[in-house]
Coordinates of C-alpha atoms and ligand atoms in Angstrom, one line a residue:
M1 CA 141.1 -83.2 112.9
Q2 CA 142.5 -79.7 112.7
N3 CA 145.0 -78.8 115.5
F4 CA 144.8 -75.4 117.2
Y5 CA 147.5 -74.3 119.7
I6 CA 146.9 -71.2 121.7
T7 CA 149.0 -69.6 124.5
T8 CA 148.8 -66.9 127.1
P9 CA 152.0 -65.1 128.1
I10 CA 153.6 -66.7 131.1
Y11 CA 153.1 -64.5 134.2
Y12 CA 155.8 -63.0 136.3
V13 CA 155.8 -64.5 139.8
N14 CA 156.8 -61.2 141.4
D15 CA 153.2 -60.6 142.2
K16 CA 149.8 -62.4 142.7
P17 CA 147.3 -62.4 139.8
H18 CA 145.3 -59.2 139.1
I19 CA 142.6 -58.3 136.6
G20 CA 145.1 -57.9 133.8
H21 CA 146.4 -61.5 134.1
A22 CA 142.8 -62.8 134.6
Y23 CA 141.8 -60.9 131.5
T24 CA 144.5 -62.4 129.3
S25 CA 143.7 -65.9 130.6
I26 CA 140.0 -65.5 130.2
V27 CA 140.2 -64.3 126.6
A28 CA 142.6 -67.2 125.8
D29 CA 140.2 -69.6 127.5
T30 CA 137.3 -68.2 125.5
M31 CA 139.2 -68.7 122.2
A32 CA 140.2 -72.2 123.2
R33 CA 136.6 -73.1 124.0
F34 CA 135.4 -71.6 120.7
H35 CA 137.8 -73.6 118.6
R36 CA 137.1 -76.8 120.6
M37 CA 133.4 -76.2 119.8
L38 CA 134.3 -76.0 116.1
G39 CA 135.6 -79.6 116.5
K40 CA 139.3 -78.7 116.5
N41 CA 142.0 -80.5 118.6
V42 CA 142.9 -77.6 120.8
Y43 CA 146.0 -77.3 123.0
F44 CA 145.9 -74.4 125.4
L45 CA 149.0 -73.4 127.4
T46 CA 149.6 -71.0 130.2
G47 CA 152.1 -70.8 133.0
T48 CA 154.6 -68.7 135.0
D49 CA 157.8 -66.8 134.1
E50 CA 160.0 -67.2 137.1
H51 CA 163.5 -66.0 136.4
G52 CA 165.1 -62.6 136.1
Q53 CA 166.2 -59.7 138.2
K54 CA 162.6 -58.5 139.0
V55 CA 161.6 -61.8 140.6
A56 CA 165.0 -62.2 142.3
S57 CA 164.9 -58.7 143.9
T58 CA 161.2 -59.0 145.0
A59 CA 162.0 -62.3 146.6
H60 CA 164.9 -60.7 148.4
K61 CA 162.7 -57.9 149.6
N62 CA 160.3 -60.6 151.0
N63 CA 163.2 -62.4 152.7
M64 CA 162.7 -65.5 150.7
S65 CA 164.9 -67.4 148.2
P66 CA 163.9 -66.8 144.6
Q67 CA 162.8 -70.5 144.3
E68 CA 160.6 -70.3 147.5
F69 CA 159.1 -67.1 146.3
A70 CA 158.5 -68.4 142.8
D71 CA 156.9 -71.6 144.2
L72 CA 154.6 -69.5 146.4
N73 CA 153.4 -67.2 143.6
S74 CA 153.4 -69.7 140.8
D75 CA 150.8 -71.6 142.9
K76 CA 148.6 -68.5 143.0
F77 CA 148.5 -68.5 139.2
R78 CA 147.8 -72.2 139.1
H79 CA 145.1 -71.6 141.6
M80 CA 143.6 -68.8 139.4
S81 CA 143.4 -71.3 136.5
N82 CA 141.6 -73.8 138.6
A83 CA 139.3 -71.3 140.4
F84 CA 138.3 -69.7 137.1
K85 CA 137.8 -73.1 135.5
L86 CA 140.2 -72.3 132.7
T87 CA 140.6 -75.2 130.3
N88 CA 144.4 -75.0 129.9
D89 CA 145.9 -78.4 128.9
D90 CA 149.2 -77.7 130.6
F91 CA 150.8 -75.2 133.0
I92 CA 154.5 -74.6 132.4
R93 CA 156.9 -73.1 134.9
T94 CA 160.3 -71.8 133.7
T95 CA 162.0 -73.3 136.7
E96 CA 161.0 -76.8 135.6
V97 CA 163.8 -79.1 134.4
R98 CA 161.9 -79.7 131.1
H99 CA 161.9 -76.0 130.4
K100 CA 165.5 -75.3 131.5
N101 CA 166.8 -78.1 129.2
A102 CA 164.7 -76.8 126.3
A103 CA 166.0 -73.2 126.8
Q104 CA 169.6 -74.4 126.9
S105 CA 169.1 -76.5 123.7
F106 CA 167.5 -73.6 122.0
W107 CA 170.6 -71.5 123.0
D108 CA 172.9 -74.2 121.6
K109 CA 171.0 -74.2 118.4
L110 CA 171.3 -70.4 118.0
M111 CA 175.0 -70.7 118.8
D112 CA 175.6 -73.5 116.4
N113 CA 173.8 -71.6 113.7
G114 CA 176.2 -68.7 114.3
F115 CA 173.8 -66.1 115.7
I116 CA 175.3 -65.7 119.2
Y117 CA 178.6 -64.0 120.0
M118 CA 180.4 -62.7 123.1
S119 CA 180.9 -59.0 123.7
S120 CA 180.0 -56.5 126.4
Y121 CA 176.9 -54.5 127.1
S122 CA 176.8 -51.0 128.4
G123 CA 173.4 -49.3 128.3
W124 CA 170.1 -48.8 130.1
Y125 CA 168.1 -51.6 131.6
S126 CA 164.7 -51.5 133.2
V127 CA 164.2 -54.2 135.8
R128 CA 160.4 -53.6 135.9
D129 CA 160.1 -54.1 132.2
E130 CA 163.0 -56.6 132.0
A131 CA 164.0 -54.7 128.9
F132 CA 167.0 -52.9 127.4
Y133 CA 166.5 -49.3 126.2
Q134 CA 168.5 -47.1 124.0
E135 CA 169.4 -43.6 125.2
S136 CA 167.2 -42.1 122.4
E137 CA 164.2 -44.1 123.7
L138 CA 164.3 -42.6 127.2
V139 CA 161.9 -39.8 128.1
N140 CA 163.2 -37.5 130.8
G141 CA 165.6 -40.2 132.0
I142 CA 163.0 -43.0 132.3
A143 CA 161.7 -45.7 130.0
P144 CA 158.9 -44.9 127.6
T145 CA 156.7 -47.1 129.7
G146 CA 157.3 -44.9 132.8
A147 CA 159.6 -47.5 134.4
P148 CA 162.9 -46.5 136.0
V149 CA 166.1 -47.5 134.2
E150 CA 169.6 -48.3 135.5
W151 CA 173.0 -48.2 133.8
V152 CA 174.4 -51.7 133.1
E153 CA 177.9 -52.5 132.1
E154 CA 178.9 -56.1 131.9
P155 CA 180.2 -58.8 129.6
S156 CA 177.3 -60.3 127.7
Y157 CA 176.4 -62.6 124.9
F158 CA 174.6 -61.1 122.0
F159 CA 172.0 -62.3 119.6
A160 CA 172.6 -61.0 116.0
L161 CA 169.1 -59.5 115.8
S162 CA 170.3 -57.0 113.2
K163 CA 170.7 -59.8 110.7
F164 CA 166.9 -60.3 110.8
E165 CA 165.7 -56.9 109.9
Q166 CA 165.0 -57.6 106.2
K167 CA 163.8 -61.1 106.9
L168 CA 161.3 -59.9 109.4
L169 CA 160.0 -57.2 107.1
E170 CA 159.6 -59.7 104.3
F171 CA 157.8 -62.0 106.7
Y172 CA 155.3 -59.3 107.8
E173 CA 154.7 -58.5 104.1
N174 CA 154.0 -62.1 103.2
N175 CA 151.9 -62.8 106.3
P176 CA 149.7 -59.8 106.6
D177 CA 147.6 -61.3 109.4
F178 CA 150.6 -62.2 111.6
I179 CA 150.1 -59.2 113.9
W180 CA 146.6 -58.4 115.1
P181 CA 145.2 -55.7 115.3
K182 CA 146.4 -53.9 112.2
S183 CA 147.0 -50.7 114.0
R184 CA 149.6 -52.3 116.1
K185 CA 151.2 -54.0 113.2
N186 CA 152.3 -50.7 111.8
E187 CA 153.9 -49.8 115.1
V188 CA 155.9 -53.0 115.0
I189 CA 156.9 -52.6 111.3
N190 CA 158.1 -49.0 112.0
F191 CA 160.1 -50.2 114.9
V192 CA 161.9 -52.8 112.8
K193 CA 162.3 -50.3 109.9
S194 CA 164.0 -47.9 112.3
G195 CA 166.8 -50.4 112.6
L196 CA 167.4 -53.4 114.8
K197 CA 170.4 -53.5 117.1
D198 CA 171.9 -56.8 118.2
L199 CA 170.3 -57.9 121.5
S200 CA 172.1 -58.6 124.8
I201 CA 170.9 -62.0 125.9
S202 CA 172.9 -62.8 129.0
R203 CA 173.6 -61.3 132.4
T204 CA 176.3 -61.8 134.9
T205 CA 175.4 -59.5 137.8
F206 CA 172.9 -61.9 139.3
D207 CA 172.3 -65.6 139.0
W208 CA 168.6 -66.3 139.1
G209 CA 168.1 -67.6 135.6
V210 CA 168.8 -70.5 133.2
K211 CA 172.6 -71.0 133.0
V212 CA 174.2 -70.3 129.7
P213 CA 175.5 -73.6 128.4
N214 CA 179.3 -73.9 128.9
D215 CA 179.6 -70.6 130.6
E216 CA 178.0 -70.7 134.0
K217 CA 178.9 -67.2 135.0
H218 CA 176.1 -66.1 132.7
V219 CA 172.4 -66.6 133.0
M220 CA 170.1 -66.1 130.0
Y221 CA 168.2 -62.9 129.4
V222 CA 164.8 -63.6 130.9
W223 CA 162.9 -63.0 127.7
L224 CA 164.9 -65.5 125.7
D225 CA 164.3 -68.0 128.5
A226 CA 160.6 -67.1 128.8
L227 CA 159.7 -67.1 125.1
T228 CA 161.0 -70.6 124.8
N229 CA 158.2 -71.9 127.0
Y230 CA 156.0 -72.0 124.0
I231 CA 158.0 -74.9 122.6
S232 CA 159.5 -76.4 125.7
A233 CA 155.9 -77.3 126.8
L234 CA 155.5 -79.2 123.6
G235 CA 158.7 -81.3 124.1
Y236 CA 161.4 -79.2 122.4
P237 CA 164.2 -80.0 121.6
N238 CA 162.7 -83.3 120.5
L239 CA 161.3 -82.3 117.2
N240 CA 159.7 -85.7 116.8
A241 CA 157.8 -85.3 120.1
E242 CA 154.1 -85.9 119.5
K243 CA 153.0 -82.5 120.7
I244 CA 155.6 -80.5 118.7
H245 CA 154.5 -82.4 115.7
A246 CA 150.8 -81.7 116.2
F247 CA 150.9 -78.2 117.6
W248 CA 153.9 -76.2 116.4
P249 CA 153.7 -73.6 115.0
A250 CA 151.2 -72.0 117.4
C251 CA 148.0 -70.6 115.9
V252 CA 147.7 -67.8 118.4
H253 CA 150.0 -66.2 120.9
L254 CA 147.7 -64.0 122.9
V255 CA 149.6 -61.1 124.6
G256 CA 149.0 -57.7 126.1
K257 CA 150.0 -54.7 123.9
D258 CA 153.0 -54.0 126.3
I259 CA 154.7 -57.2 125.2
L260 CA 153.9 -57.3 121.6
R261 CA 157.4 -56.3 120.5
F262 CA 158.9 -59.3 122.3
H263 CA 156.5 -61.7 120.5
A264 CA 156.3 -60.1 117.1
V265 CA 160.0 -59.1 116.6
Y266 CA 162.4 -61.0 119.0
W267 CA 160.5 -64.3 119.0
P268 CA 160.2 -64.7 115.3
A269 CA 163.8 -63.7 114.9
F270 CA 164.9 -66.3 117.4
L271 CA 162.7 -68.9 115.7
M272 CA 164.2 -68.1 112.3
A273 CA 167.6 -68.4 113.7
A274 CA 166.8 -71.8 115.2
D275 CA 165.3 -73.0 111.9
L276 CA 161.8 -73.4 113.3
P277 CA 158.5 -72.4 111.7
L278 CA 156.9 -69.1 112.9
P279 CA 153.6 -68.8 114.7
V280 CA 150.6 -68.0 112.7
Q281 CA 149.4 -65.0 114.6
V282 CA 150.2 -62.8 117.6
V283 CA 147.1 -61.2 118.9
A284 CA 147.5 -58.1 121.2
H285 CA 144.8 -56.9 123.6
G286 CA 144.6 -53.6 125.3
W287 CA 144.9 -52.6 129.0
W288 CA 142.3 -52.2 131.7
T289 CA 142.0 -49.1 133.8
N290 CA 140.1 -48.8 137.0
E291 CA 137.3 -46.2 137.2
G292 CA 139.4 -44.3 134.6
Q293 CA 142.8 -44.6 136.3
K294 CA 145.8 -46.6 135.4
I295 CA 146.0 -49.6 137.6
S296 CA 149.0 -49.6 139.8
K297 CA 150.1 -50.9 143.2
S298 CA 151.2 -47.4 144.3
L299 CA 147.7 -46.0 143.6
G300 CA 146.2 -48.9 145.6
N301 CA 143.6 -49.5 142.9
V302 CA 144.6 -53.0 141.8
I303 CA 141.5 -55.0 141.0
D304 CA 141.3 -58.5 142.5
P305 CA 139.8 -60.8 140.0
Y306 CA 138.5 -63.1 142.8
E307 CA 136.4 -60.2 144.2
L308 CA 134.9 -59.6 140.8
A309 CA 134.1 -63.3 140.3
D310 CA 132.5 -63.4 143.8
F311 CA 130.5 -60.2 143.2
Y312 CA 129.2 -60.7 139.7
G313 CA 129.6 -64.5 139.2
L314 CA 132.4 -66.0 137.1
D315 CA 130.4 -66.2 133.9
Q316 CA 129.2 -62.6 134.3
M317 CA 132.7 -61.4 134.9
R318 CA 133.9 -63.2 131.7
Y319 CA 130.9 -61.7 129.8
F320 CA 131.7 -58.2 131.0
M321 CA 135.4 -58.4 130.1
L322 CA 134.7 -59.6 126.6
R323 CA 131.7 -57.5 125.9
E324 CA 132.7 -54.1 127.3
V325 CA 135.8 -53.4 125.4
P326 CA 136.2 -53.4 121.6
F327 CA 138.8 -56.1 121.6
G328 CA 142.3 -54.8 121.1
Q329 CA 141.6 -51.5 122.7
D330 CA 142.0 -50.3 126.3
G331 CA 139.0 -50.8 128.5
N332 CA 137.7 -49.2 131.7
Y333 CA 136.3 -51.2 134.6
S334 CA 133.7 -49.5 136.6
K335 CA 131.3 -51.1 139.0
L336 CA 128.4 -49.3 137.5
S337 CA 129.2 -50.2 133.9
A338 CA 129.8 -53.8 134.8
T339 CA 126.6 -54.0 136.7
R340 CA 124.6 -52.4 133.9
R341 CA 126.0 -54.7 131.3
V342 CA 125.2 -57.8 133.4
N343 CA 121.7 -56.5 134.2
S344 CA 120.6 -55.3 130.9
E345 CA 122.0 -58.0 128.6
L346 CA 122.3 -61.1 130.7
A347 CA 119.5 -60.7 133.3
N348 CA 116.9 -58.6 131.4
N349 CA 117.4 -59.7 127.9
I350 CA 118.6 -63.3 127.9
G351 CA 117.5 -64.3 131.4
N352 CA 114.0 -62.9 131.0
L353 CA 113.6 -64.5 127.5
T354 CA 114.5 -67.9 129.0
Q355 CA 112.2 -67.4 132.0
R356 CA 109.3 -66.0 130.0
T357 CA 109.4 -68.8 127.4
L358 CA 109.9 -71.7 129.8
S359 CA 107.2 -70.5 132.1
M360 CA 104.8 -70.3 129.2
V361 CA 105.8 -73.8 128.1
H362 CA 105.2 -75.0 131.6
K363 CA 101.9 -73.1 132.1
N364 CA 100.4 -73.8 128.7
L365 CA 101.9 -77.1 127.6
G366 CA 102.7 -78.9 130.9
G367 CA 106.4 -78.5 130.3
I368 CA 106.5 -80.5 127.1
V369 CA 108.5 -79.4 124.0
P370 CA 105.8 -78.5 121.5
N371 CA 105.6 -79.4 117.8
K372 CA 106.9 -77.1 115.2
Y373 CA 104.0 -77.0 112.7
E374 CA 105.6 -74.5 110.4
G375 CA 108.8 -72.5 109.8
H376 CA 109.0 -68.8 110.7
E377 CA 110.9 -65.8 109.5
I378 CA 112.7 -65.6 112.9
H379 CA 114.5 -68.8 112.1
R380 CA 116.0 -67.3 109.0
Q381 CA 117.0 -64.1 110.8
I382 CA 118.7 -66.0 113.6
A383 CA 120.7 -68.1 111.1
E384 CA 121.9 -64.9 109.4
I385 CA 123.0 -63.3 112.7
T386 CA 124.7 -66.6 113.7
Q387 CA 126.7 -66.4 110.5
E388 CA 127.8 -62.9 111.4
Y389 CA 128.8 -64.1 114.9
F390 CA 131.2 -66.6 113.5
E391 CA 132.9 -64.1 111.1
L392 CA 133.3 -61.6 114.0
F393 CA 134.6 -64.2 116.4
E394 CA 137.2 -65.6 113.9
N395 CA 138.4 -62.0 113.5
H396 CA 138.7 -61.5 117.3
L397 CA 135.9 -58.9 117.4
F398 CA 134.4 -60.6 120.5
H399 CA 132.5 -57.5 121.6
E400 CA 130.6 -57.4 118.3
A401 CA 130.2 -61.2 118.2
I402 CA 128.5 -60.9 121.6
E403 CA 126.4 -58.1 120.3
C404 CA 125.0 -60.5 117.7
I405 CA 123.9 -62.8 120.6
V406 CA 122.2 -59.8 122.3
N407 CA 120.5 -59.1 119.0
I408 CA 119.1 -62.6 118.8
G409 CA 117.7 -62.0 122.3
N410 CA 116.1 -58.8 121.3
L411 CA 114.6 -60.4 118.2
A412 CA 113.2 -63.2 120.2
N413 CA 111.8 -60.9 122.9
S414 CA 110.1 -58.8 120.2
Y415 CA 108.8 -62.0 118.6
I416 CA 107.0 -62.9 121.9
D417 CA 105.4 -59.4 122.2
E418 CA 104.4 -59.5 118.5
M419 CA 103.0 -63.1 118.5
A420 CA 101.5 -62.9 122.0
P421 CA 101.5 -66.7 122.4
W422 CA 99.3 -66.4 125.5
K423 CA 96.5 -65.1 123.3
L424 CA 97.0 -67.8 120.8
K425 CA 96.2 -70.5 123.3
K426 CA 92.5 -70.3 122.5
E427 CA 92.5 -68.8 119.0
N428 CA 95.2 -71.0 117.4
P429 CA 96.9 -73.5 119.6
Q430 CA 99.0 -74.9 116.8
M431 CA 100.4 -71.5 116.2
M432 CA 101.1 -71.1 119.9
E433 CA 103.1 -74.3 119.8
T434 CA 105.0 -73.2 116.7
V435 CA 105.8 -69.9 118.3
L436 CA 107.0 -71.5 121.6
Y437 CA 109.0 -74.0 119.6
H438 CA 110.8 -71.2 117.7
L439 CA 111.5 -69.4 121.0
L440 CA 113.0 -72.5 122.6
D441 CA 115.1 -72.9 119.6
A442 CA 116.3 -69.3 119.8
I443 CA 117.2 -69.8 123.4
K444 CA 119.2 -72.9 122.4
V445 CA 121.1 -70.9 119.8
I446 CA 121.8 -68.1 122.3
A447 CA 123.1 -70.6 124.8
V448 CA 125.3 -72.4 122.3
L449 CA 126.8 -69.1 121.0
L450 CA 127.4 -67.9 124.5
Q451 CA 129.0 -71.1 125.6
P452 CA 132.7 -70.0 125.0
I453 CA 132.0 -66.9 127.0
T454 CA 129.7 -68.1 129.8
P455 CA 130.2 -71.8 129.9
A456 CA 128.5 -72.8 133.1
S457 CA 125.4 -70.7 132.5
S458 CA 125.1 -71.9 128.9
H459 CA 125.3 -75.4 130.1
K460 CA 122.5 -74.7 132.6
I461 CA 120.3 -73.3 129.8
I462 CA 121.0 -76.2 127.5
N463 CA 119.9 -78.5 130.3
M464 CA 116.8 -76.5 130.9
L465 CA 115.9 -77.2 127.3
G466 CA 116.0 -80.9 128.1
I467 CA 119.3 -81.5 126.3
E468 CA 121.4 -83.7 128.5
T469 CA 125.0 -83.4 127.1
D470 CA 128.3 -82.5 128.5
N471 CA 129.7 -82.0 125.1
I472 CA 128.2 -78.7 123.8
D473 CA 129.6 -77.9 120.4
F474 CA 128.4 -75.9 117.4
N475 CA 126.6 -79.0 116.0
L476 CA 123.9 -78.2 118.5
L477 CA 123.0 -75.2 116.5
T478 CA 121.2 -77.4 114.0
Y479 CA 120.0 -80.0 116.5
N480 CA 116.2 -80.1 116.6
L481 CA 114.6 -80.1 120.0
I482 CA 112.6 -83.2 120.5
S483 CA 108.9 -82.5 120.4
G484 CA 107.1 -84.3 123.2
S485 CA 110.0 -84.4 125.6
N486 CA 109.7 -83.1 129.1
L487 CA 111.5 -80.0 130.3
P488 CA 112.7 -79.6 133.9
E489 CA 110.9 -77.0 135.9
N490 CA 113.8 -74.7 136.6
Y491 CA 114.4 -71.6 134.6
I492 CA 116.4 -69.0 136.5
V493 CA 119.7 -67.9 135.0
F494 CA 121.5 -64.6 135.5
N495 CA 120.2 -62.8 138.5
K496 CA 120.1 -59.0 138.6
I497 CA 122.6 -57.1 140.7
A498 CA 121.5 -54.0 142.7
E499 CA 122.5 -50.8 140.9
E500 CA 121.6 -48.4 143.8
G501 CA 124.4 -46.6 145.4
L502 CA 126.8 -47.1 142.4
S503 CA 128.1 -43.8 141.2
E504 CA 128.0 -42.6 137.5
Ligands
MSP601 N1 156.4 -62.5 131.9 C1 156.0 -61.7 130.9 C2 155.5 -62.4 129.7 C3 156.4 -63.4 129.1 S1 155.6 -64.3 127.8 C4 156.9 -65.2 127.1 C5 155.0 -60.7 131.4 N2 154.3 -61.0 132.4 S2 153.3 -60.1 133.2 O1 152.8 -60.9 134.3 O2 153.8 -58.8 133.5 O3 152.1 -59.8 132.3 C6 151.3 -60.8 131.7 C7 150.1 -60.3 130.9 O4 149.3 -59.5 131.7 C8 150.5 -59.4 129.7 O5 149.9 -59.8 128.6 C9 150.0 -58.0 130.1 O6 149.6 -57.3 129.0 C10 148.8 -58.4 131.0 N3 148.5 -57.2 131.8 C11 149.1 -56.7 132.9 N4 148.4 -55.6 133.4 C12 147.4 -55.4 132.6 C13 146.2 -54.5 132.6 N5 146.1 -53.6 133.5 N6 145.3 -54.8 131.7 C14 145.3 -55.8 130.8 N7 146.3 -56.6 130.8 C15 147.4 -56.3 131.5 O7 154.8 -59.6 130.8

């Protein structure tokens, strides 16, 4: 069986989860589900990033120890995973012993291989970004991300990043799909081409971090510590550990565009330095804005993912997030656009198709799956669209893959209007059965293709078609509904949401 390892970034515990975190996790969960449905052995990892100056100072402001504060907020992320029914196989915390040991062993390996040296750092640091900036990168005295910076001068260990400039460029050249999307790949390549400076990888002015082996005055730079989570969760440094063996290198590191550089430049360089294979792909998504505005605490427009899930329903929220934005680009959340999406595509198109078809089967055939007396053009058309869905999904074009599903819904709805099965009941009952059979089959295909995106609703639809299985995979696409079997008398999915009062 093919193995597939996918990760989310680990979330900083200086805050509770917001829409951005929920988005990253939901996209990763959708990809994990998709690959499971293809029959792969999937390992899906998420967790929390708990060290560093940002967490330490927020804990301090809240009159808590960093550990207490990290415990409190890490739980909130774990809760999000459970509440949103994410299918992660593990949840790693960087304060766990297994992780700290792995990070220290990783450090030792970089040291033994001659890529770490002692010197002193003086330069700009942004606590908010947990990143070092060069003078030339600052814009009017602040980081290019808009974050404040402070001057730091302290003894520090360095990682010889400059030694990897050529190797990284060769790697990007030989692995053209390593960075997705292509537009961001060029940004990364230009950054590397502009020259890599050695990276400061330890701090001495605070102590909330993984201790540097044999030099306890230093804690590791939080990004070196954090990135290691992807292998510590698999059992590093034991390279014979079952999970490392099966799942490293990762197939996809899913990240937001803001942290692409850490994953596409620093992480591969660290891995090369530690003689470990490199991940197959780093996939970067865009950012959400709220009603057109950047989301920030100071603007008070942070979106609570629990409120969205309560208001729209969990599946509907997932659908909106994946459908609304061309994946990789920034997206805007507005109550009106989310409501319209859910109403027009889930309730009107797919929900109505299901309801119309099943009520006809109940009314005209006593709820029994009809015979398919002949093939129909619609079957071929759906197979073609399904093929397209797979290609788009594999290329992370989720919004277009979902559009394929909507197109199948449109096709089936027009087929009903065109064939008018209610008229056929008297004129040609066999044809009516054939038409209803093809419609039930179209609904099955829609439910299966939607499964990675709207798992609970898809499952419900599959059950409505009389298929009793908890294991919905893509083999169901070619499964023939059993003529003569009884269908349950329940066919409501995707309720409509009131649009009144929502502004343009
Ligand atoms: N701790 C680091 C990641 C370390 S991975 C080895 C971190 N954490 S974070 O909590 O700040 O961000 C986690 C993810 O949330 C990132 O992928 C980021 O892009 C995403 N988002 C945060 N705000 C966002 C939006 N407004 N919209 C979409 N995603 C955004 O970075």
